[in-house]
Amino acid sequence: MKKTYALALFGLVLGNSLSLFAASISTDYDHSANFSQYKTYSWLKVQAGDSLWAERIQQDVDAQLAAQGWTKVDSNGNASITAFRSTQEQPTLETFYDGFGGGWGWRGGGGFGGDGMGMSTTTTEDTKVGTLVVDIFDSQTKQLLWRGKESSDLGNNAEKNTKSLAKDMADLFKRFPPSR
């Protein structure tokens, strides 16, 4: 019984931990917009905190739009693009149990405590979370056409973060342009 309980607890913790590393992606768009009329775009602004990330973001968005047949022009594109990336520290609570002692019905005790109380340790760790918002506007009307938002945990390995950005941008633009 103890072994089954420990394995179930380990699986639950592992499953929850893995979901923390998955990117959260959402998109929305102007449902009245005819995206087939947009074939060119120009960048208005990329704000990322440092120039290396700004360049990476722009390259990944350019690659996704090129895959949809859109052409980047220096100015006066049909659409205008902005991207804003921010990072913040998000506290994460992690609790570990020693596996000994009570609980409901543990060892036949029938309540809290059973044959004794177990110990738990809770720690707080700060996780760096990056959020990227990409907006596409109609250049003539200045109306927002499409917004994509991606949020994911960032590690200390720049190469892994760069690969993760490229994958997340592919996921973000998976259903772009939207069809009516």
PDB file of C-alpha atoms in Angstrom:
ATOM      1  CA  MET A   1       0.000   0.000   0.000  1.00  0.00           C
ATOM      2  CA  LYS A   2       2.809   2.397   0.930  1.00  0.00           C
ATOM      3  CA  LYS A   3       4.562   1.710  -2.359  1.00  0.00           C
ATOM      4  CA  THR A   4       1.396   2.332  -4.396  1.00  0.00           C
ATOM      5  CA  TYR A   5       0.745   5.563  -2.512  1.00  0.00           C
ATOM      6  CA  ALA A   6       4.328   6.747  -3.016  1.00  0.00           C
ATOM      7  CA  LEU A   7       4.243   5.935  -6.738  1.00  0.00           C
ATOM      8  CA  ALA A   8       0.902   7.693  -7.195  1.00  0.00           C
ATOM      9  CA  LEU A   9       2.218  10.764  -5.367  1.00  0.00           C
ATOM     10  CA  PHE A  10       5.402  10.748  -7.455  1.00  0.00           C
ATOM     11  CA  GLY A  11       3.368  10.498 -10.688  1.00  0.00           C
ATOM     12  CA  LEU A  12       1.145  13.371  -9.613  1.00  0.00           C
ATOM     13  CA  VAL A  13       4.111  15.596  -8.746  1.00  0.00           C
ATOM     14  CA  LEU A  14       5.912  14.683 -11.975  1.00  0.00           C
ATOM     15  CA  GLY A  15       2.823  15.339 -14.101  1.00  0.00           C
ATOM     16  CA  ASN A  16       2.254  18.724 -12.483  1.00  0.00           C
ATOM     17  CA  SER A  17       5.921  19.625 -12.866  1.00  0.00           C
ATOM     18  CA  LEU A  18       5.947  18.805 -16.574  1.00  0.00           C
ATOM     19  CA  SER A  19       2.880  20.932 -17.204  1.00  0.00           C
ATOM     20  CA  LEU A  20       4.750  23.888 -15.730  1.00  0.00           C
ATOM     21  CA  PHE A  21       7.286  23.716 -18.560  1.00  0.00           C
ATOM     22  CA  ALA A  22       4.719  23.755 -21.356  1.00  0.00           C
ATOM     23  CA  ALA A  23       4.112  27.058 -23.073  1.00  0.00           C
ATOM     24  CA  SER A  24       0.759  28.728 -22.665  1.00  0.00           C
ATOM     25  CA  ILE A  25      -0.399  29.977 -26.068  1.00  0.00           C
ATOM     26  CA  SER A  26      -3.474  31.993 -26.982  1.00  0.00           C
ATOM     27  CA  THR A  27      -4.592  33.900 -30.058  1.00  0.00           C
ATOM     28  CA  ASP A  28      -7.478  36.154 -30.970  1.00  0.00           C
ATOM     29  CA  TYR A  29      -8.386  38.069 -34.094  1.00  0.00           C
ATOM     30  CA  ASP A  30     -10.862  40.449 -35.708  1.00  0.00           C
ATOM     31  CA  HIS A  31     -13.497  38.069 -37.048  1.00  0.00           C
ATOM     32  CA  SER A  32     -14.609  40.586 -39.662  1.00  0.00           C
ATOM     33  CA  ALA A  33     -11.110  40.987 -41.163  1.00  0.00           C
ATOM     34  CA  ASN A  34     -10.347  39.501 -44.576  1.00  0.00           C
ATOM     35  CA  PHE A  35      -6.813  38.194 -44.078  1.00  0.00           C
ATOM     36  CA  SER A  36      -6.464  37.254 -47.762  1.00  0.00           C
ATOM     37  CA  GLN A  37      -6.012  40.966 -48.604  1.00  0.00           C
ATOM     38  CA  TYR A  38      -2.822  41.187 -46.525  1.00  0.00           C
ATOM     39  CA  LYS A  39       0.342  40.097 -48.269  1.00  0.00           C
ATOM     40  CA  THR A  40       3.001  42.545 -47.053  1.00  0.00           C
ATOM     41  CA  TYR A  41       3.999  43.721 -43.599  1.00  0.00           C
ATOM     42  CA  SER A  42       6.374  46.126 -41.899  1.00  0.00           C
ATOM     43  CA  TRP A  43       7.710  46.110 -38.376  1.00  0.00           C
ATOM     44  CA  LEU A  44       6.706  48.970 -36.090  1.00  0.00           C
ATOM     45  CA  LYS A  45       8.525  47.905 -32.955  1.00  0.00           C
ATOM     46  CA  VAL A  46      10.098  44.956 -31.162  1.00  0.00           C
ATOM     47  CA  GLN A  47      10.661  45.438 -27.444  1.00  0.00           C
ATOM     48  CA  ALA A  48      12.379  42.562 -25.698  1.00  0.00           C
ATOM     49  CA  GLY A  49      14.634  43.884 -22.969  1.00  0.00           C
ATOM     50  CA  ASP A  50      17.803  43.199 -24.965  1.00  0.00           C
ATOM     51  CA  SER A  51      18.733  43.404 -28.616  1.00  0.00           C
ATOM     52  CA  LEU A  52      19.627  39.702 -28.917  1.00  0.00           C
ATOM     53  CA  TRP A  53      16.091  38.634 -28.024  1.00  0.00           C
ATOM     54  CA  ALA A  54      14.530  41.361 -30.146  1.00  0.00           C
ATOM     55  CA  GLU A  55      16.410  40.036 -33.168  1.00  0.00           C
ATOM     56  CA  ARG A  56      15.456  36.407 -32.398  1.00  0.00           C
ATOM     57  CA  ILE A  57      11.796  37.302 -32.010  1.00  0.00           C
ATOM     58  CA  GLN A  58      11.767  39.262 -35.248  1.00  0.00           C
ATOM     59  CA  GLN A  59      13.483  36.431 -37.145  1.00  0.00           C
ATOM     60  CA  ASP A  60      11.062  33.802 -35.823  1.00  0.00           C
ATOM     61  CA  VAL A  61       7.986  35.911 -36.613  1.00  0.00           C
ATOM     62  CA  ASP A  62       9.410  36.706 -40.074  1.00  0.00           C
ATOM     63  CA  ALA A  63       9.883  32.977 -40.722  1.00  0.00           C
ATOM     64  CA  GLN A  64       6.297  32.192 -39.706  1.00  0.00           C
ATOM     65  CA  LEU A  65       4.814  34.969 -41.853  1.00  0.00           C
ATOM     66  CA  ALA A  66       6.999  34.017 -44.835  1.00  0.00           C
ATOM     67  CA  ALA A  67       5.674  30.469 -44.528  1.00  0.00           C
ATOM     68  CA  GLN A  68       2.170  31.950 -44.984  1.00  0.00           C
ATOM     69  CA  GLY A  69       3.210  33.847 -48.116  1.00  0.00           C
ATOM     70  CA  TRP A  70       3.558  37.252 -46.481  1.00  0.00           C
ATOM     71  CA  THR A  71       6.430  39.489 -47.599  1.00  0.00           C
ATOM     72  CA  LYS A  72       8.380  41.784 -45.301  1.00  0.00           C
ATOM     73  CA  VAL A  73       8.900  45.315 -46.616  1.00  0.00           C
ATOM     74  CA  ASP A  74      10.831  48.146 -44.963  1.00  0.00           C
ATOM     75  CA  SER A  75       7.810  50.440 -44.804  1.00  0.00           C
ATOM     76  CA  ASN A  76       4.190  50.808 -45.934  1.00  0.00           C
ATOM     77  CA  GLY A  77       3.226  47.139 -45.710  1.00  0.00           C
ATOM     78  CA  ASN A  78      -0.464  46.187 -45.721  1.00  0.00           C
ATOM     79  CA  ALA A  79      -0.029  45.122 -42.101  1.00  0.00           C
ATOM     80  CA  SER A  80       2.133  46.434 -39.271  1.00  0.00           C
ATOM     81  CA  ILE A  81       3.691  44.207 -36.619  1.00  0.00           C
ATOM     82  CA  THR A  82       4.695  44.842 -33.010  1.00  0.00           C
ATOM     83  CA  ALA A  83       6.155  42.402 -30.515  1.00  0.00           C
ATOM     84  CA  PHE A  84       6.622  42.914 -26.802  1.00  0.00           C
ATOM     85  CA  ARG A  85       8.479  40.485 -24.553  1.00  0.00           C
ATOM     86  CA  SER A  86       8.639  40.746 -20.780  1.00  0.00           C
ATOM     87  CA  THR A  87      10.098  38.519 -18.108  1.00  0.00           C
ATOM     88  CA  GLN A  88       9.190  38.268 -14.488  1.00  0.00           C
ATOM     89  CA  GLU A  89      10.009  36.123 -11.510  1.00  0.00           C
ATOM     90  CA  GLN A  90       7.056  34.003 -10.458  1.00  0.00           C
ATOM     91  CA  PRO A  91       7.145  32.256  -7.073  1.00  0.00           C
ATOM     92  CA  THR A  92       6.503  28.530  -7.197  1.00  0.00           C
ATOM     93  CA  LEU A  93       5.710  26.489  -4.097  1.00  0.00           C
ATOM     94  CA  GLU A  94       7.079  22.961  -3.930  1.00  0.00           C
ATOM     95  CA  THR A  95       6.082  20.625  -1.106  1.00  0.00           C
ATOM     96  CA  PHE A  96       7.845  17.341  -0.420  1.00  0.00           C
ATOM     97  CA  TYR A  97       6.545  14.680   1.971  1.00  0.00           C
ATOM     98  CA  ASP A  98       8.737  12.223   3.831  1.00  0.00           C
ATOM     99  CA  GLY A  99       6.238   9.379   3.343  1.00  0.00           C
ATOM    100  CA  PHE A 100       5.956   8.433   7.006  1.00  0.00           C
ATOM    101  CA  GLY A 101       3.092   8.837   9.389  1.00  0.00           C
ATOM    102  CA  GLY A 102      -0.553   9.606   9.197  1.00  0.00           C
ATOM    103  CA  GLY A 103      -3.205  10.654   6.825  1.00  0.00           C
ATOM    104  CA  TRP A 104      -6.746   9.452   6.308  1.00  0.00           C
ATOM    105  CA  GLY A 105      -6.893   5.787   7.114  1.00  0.00           C
ATOM    106  CA  TRP A 106      -3.127   5.385   6.811  1.00  0.00           C
ATOM    107  CA  ARG A 107      -2.075   2.214   8.639  1.00  0.00           C
ATOM    108  CA  GLY A 108      -5.645   1.766   9.817  1.00  0.00           C
ATOM    109  CA  GLY A 109      -5.613   4.887  12.010  1.00  0.00           C
ATOM    110  CA  GLY A 110      -8.801   6.295  10.499  1.00  0.00           C
ATOM    111  CA  GLY A 111      -8.005   9.980  10.816  1.00  0.00           C
ATOM    112  CA  PHE A 112      -5.273  12.529  10.882  1.00  0.00           C
ATOM    113  CA  GLY A 113      -2.284  11.069  12.506  1.00  0.00           C
ATOM    114  CA  GLY A 114      -2.933   7.372  12.218  1.00  0.00           C
ATOM    115  CA  ASP A 115       0.212   5.989  13.863  1.00  0.00           C
ATOM    116  CA  GLY A 116       1.981   9.390  13.835  1.00  0.00           C
ATOM    117  CA  MET A 117       2.351  12.517  11.813  1.00  0.00           C
ATOM    118  CA  GLY A 118       4.556  12.660   8.756  1.00  0.00           C
ATOM    119  CA  MET A 119       6.717  15.620   7.865  1.00  0.00           C
ATOM    120  CA  SER A 120       6.491  17.910   4.885  1.00  0.00           C
ATOM    121  CA  THR A 121       8.805  20.609   3.675  1.00  0.00           C
ATOM    122  CA  THR A 122       7.616  23.480   1.502  1.00  0.00           C
ATOM    123  CA  THR A 123      10.073  25.667  -0.350  1.00  0.00           C
ATOM    124  CA  THR A 124       9.546  28.679  -2.556  1.00  0.00           C
ATOM    125  CA  GLU A 125      11.528  28.975  -5.757  1.00  0.00           C
ATOM    126  CA  ASP A 126      11.405  31.832  -8.202  1.00  0.00           C
ATOM    127  CA  THR A 127      10.820  30.730 -11.770  1.00  0.00           C
ATOM    128  CA  LYS A 128      11.601  33.122 -14.592  1.00  0.00           C
ATOM    129  CA  VAL A 129       8.567  33.370 -16.886  1.00  0.00           C
ATOM    130  CA  GLY A 130       8.726  35.023 -20.280  1.00  0.00           C
ATOM    131  CA  THR A 131       5.647  36.427 -21.987  1.00  0.00           C
ATOM    132  CA  LEU A 132       5.614  37.485 -25.620  1.00  0.00           C
ATOM    133  CA  VAL A 133       2.757  39.353 -27.281  1.00  0.00           C
ATOM    134  CA  VAL A 134       2.713  39.737 -31.078  1.00  0.00           C
ATOM    135  CA  ASP A 135       0.182  42.176 -32.553  1.00  0.00           C
ATOM    136  CA  ILE A 136      -0.698  42.590 -36.231  1.00  0.00           C
ATOM    137  CA  PHE A 137      -2.483  45.795 -37.252  1.00  0.00           C
ATOM    138  CA  ASP A 138      -4.051  47.002 -40.471  1.00  0.00           C
ATOM    139  CA  SER A 139      -1.600  49.702 -41.581  1.00  0.00           C
ATOM    140  CA  GLN A 140      -4.300  51.975 -43.037  1.00  0.00           C
ATOM    141  CA  THR A 141      -6.961  51.819 -40.320  1.00  0.00           C
ATOM    142  CA  LYS A 142      -4.586  51.111 -37.383  1.00  0.00           C
ATOM    143  CA  GLN A 143      -7.082  48.484 -36.186  1.00  0.00           C
ATOM    144  CA  LEU A 144      -5.825  45.386 -34.418  1.00  0.00           C
ATOM    145  CA  LEU A 145      -6.251  42.364 -36.697  1.00  0.00           C
ATOM    146  CA  TRP A 146      -4.602  39.569 -34.732  1.00  0.00           C
ATOM    147  CA  ARG A 147      -2.947  39.042 -31.351  1.00  0.00           C
ATOM    148  CA  GLY A 148      -0.875  36.081 -30.280  1.00  0.00           C
ATOM    149  CA  LYS A 149       0.363  35.588 -26.744  1.00  0.00           C
ATOM    150  CA  GLU A 150       2.899  33.032 -25.578  1.00  0.00           C
ATOM    151  CA  SER A 151       4.074  32.522 -22.028  1.00  0.00           C
ATOM    152  CA  SER A 152       6.620  29.956 -20.873  1.00  0.00           C
ATOM    153  CA  ASP A 153       9.204  29.237 -18.208  1.00  0.00           C
ATOM    154  CA  LEU A 154      12.727  30.303 -19.063  1.00  0.00           C
ATOM    155  CA  GLY A 155      15.836  28.456 -17.982  1.00  0.00           C
ATOM    156  CA  ASN A 156      19.410  29.624 -17.699  1.00  0.00           C
ATOM    157  CA  ASN A 157      20.442  28.032 -21.004  1.00  0.00           C
ATOM    158  CA  ALA A 158      20.168  30.628 -23.791  1.00  0.00           C
ATOM    159  CA  GLU A 159      20.419  28.003 -26.543  1.00  0.00           C
ATOM    160  CA  LYS A 160      17.474  26.011 -25.132  1.00  0.00           C
ATOM    161  CA  ASN A 161      15.469  29.215 -24.665  1.00  0.00           C
ATOM    162  CA  THR A 162      16.161  30.159 -28.294  1.00  0.00           C
ATOM    163  CA  LYS A 163      14.994  26.740 -29.557  1.00  0.00           C
ATOM    164  CA  SER A 164      11.948  26.972 -27.323  1.00  0.00           C
ATOM    165  CA  LEU A 165      11.118  30.405 -28.773  1.00  0.00           C
ATOM    166  CA  ALA A 166      11.243  29.064 -32.338  1.00  0.00           C
ATOM    167  CA  LYS A 167       8.965  26.137 -31.420  1.00  0.00           C
ATOM    168  CA  ASP A 168       6.569  28.371 -29.512  1.00  0.00           C
ATOM    169  CA  MET A 169       6.348  30.823 -32.441  1.00  0.00           C
ATOM    170  CA  ALA A 170       5.527  27.923 -34.774  1.00  0.00           C
ATOM    171  CA  ASP A 171       2.752  26.890 -32.373  1.00  0.00           C
ATOM    172  CA  LEU A 172       1.550  30.479 -32.039  1.00  0.00           C
ATOM    173  CA  PHE A 173       1.222  30.900 -35.820  1.00  0.00           C
ATOM    174  CA  LYS A 174      -0.087  27.357 -36.437  1.00  0.00           C
ATOM    175  CA  ARG A 175      -3.564  28.641 -37.351  1.00  0.00           C
ATOM    176  CA  PHE A 176      -2.499  31.892 -38.962  1.00  0.00           C
ATOM    177  CA  PRO A 177      -4.001  33.458 -40.926  1.00  0.00           C
ATOM    178  CA  PRO A 178      -7.330  32.611 -39.371  1.00  0.00           C
ATOM    179  CA  SER A 179     -10.029  31.386 -41.705  1.00  0.00           C
ATOM    180  CA  ARG A 180     -13.598  32.559 -41.424  1.00  0.00           C
TER     181      ARG A 180
END
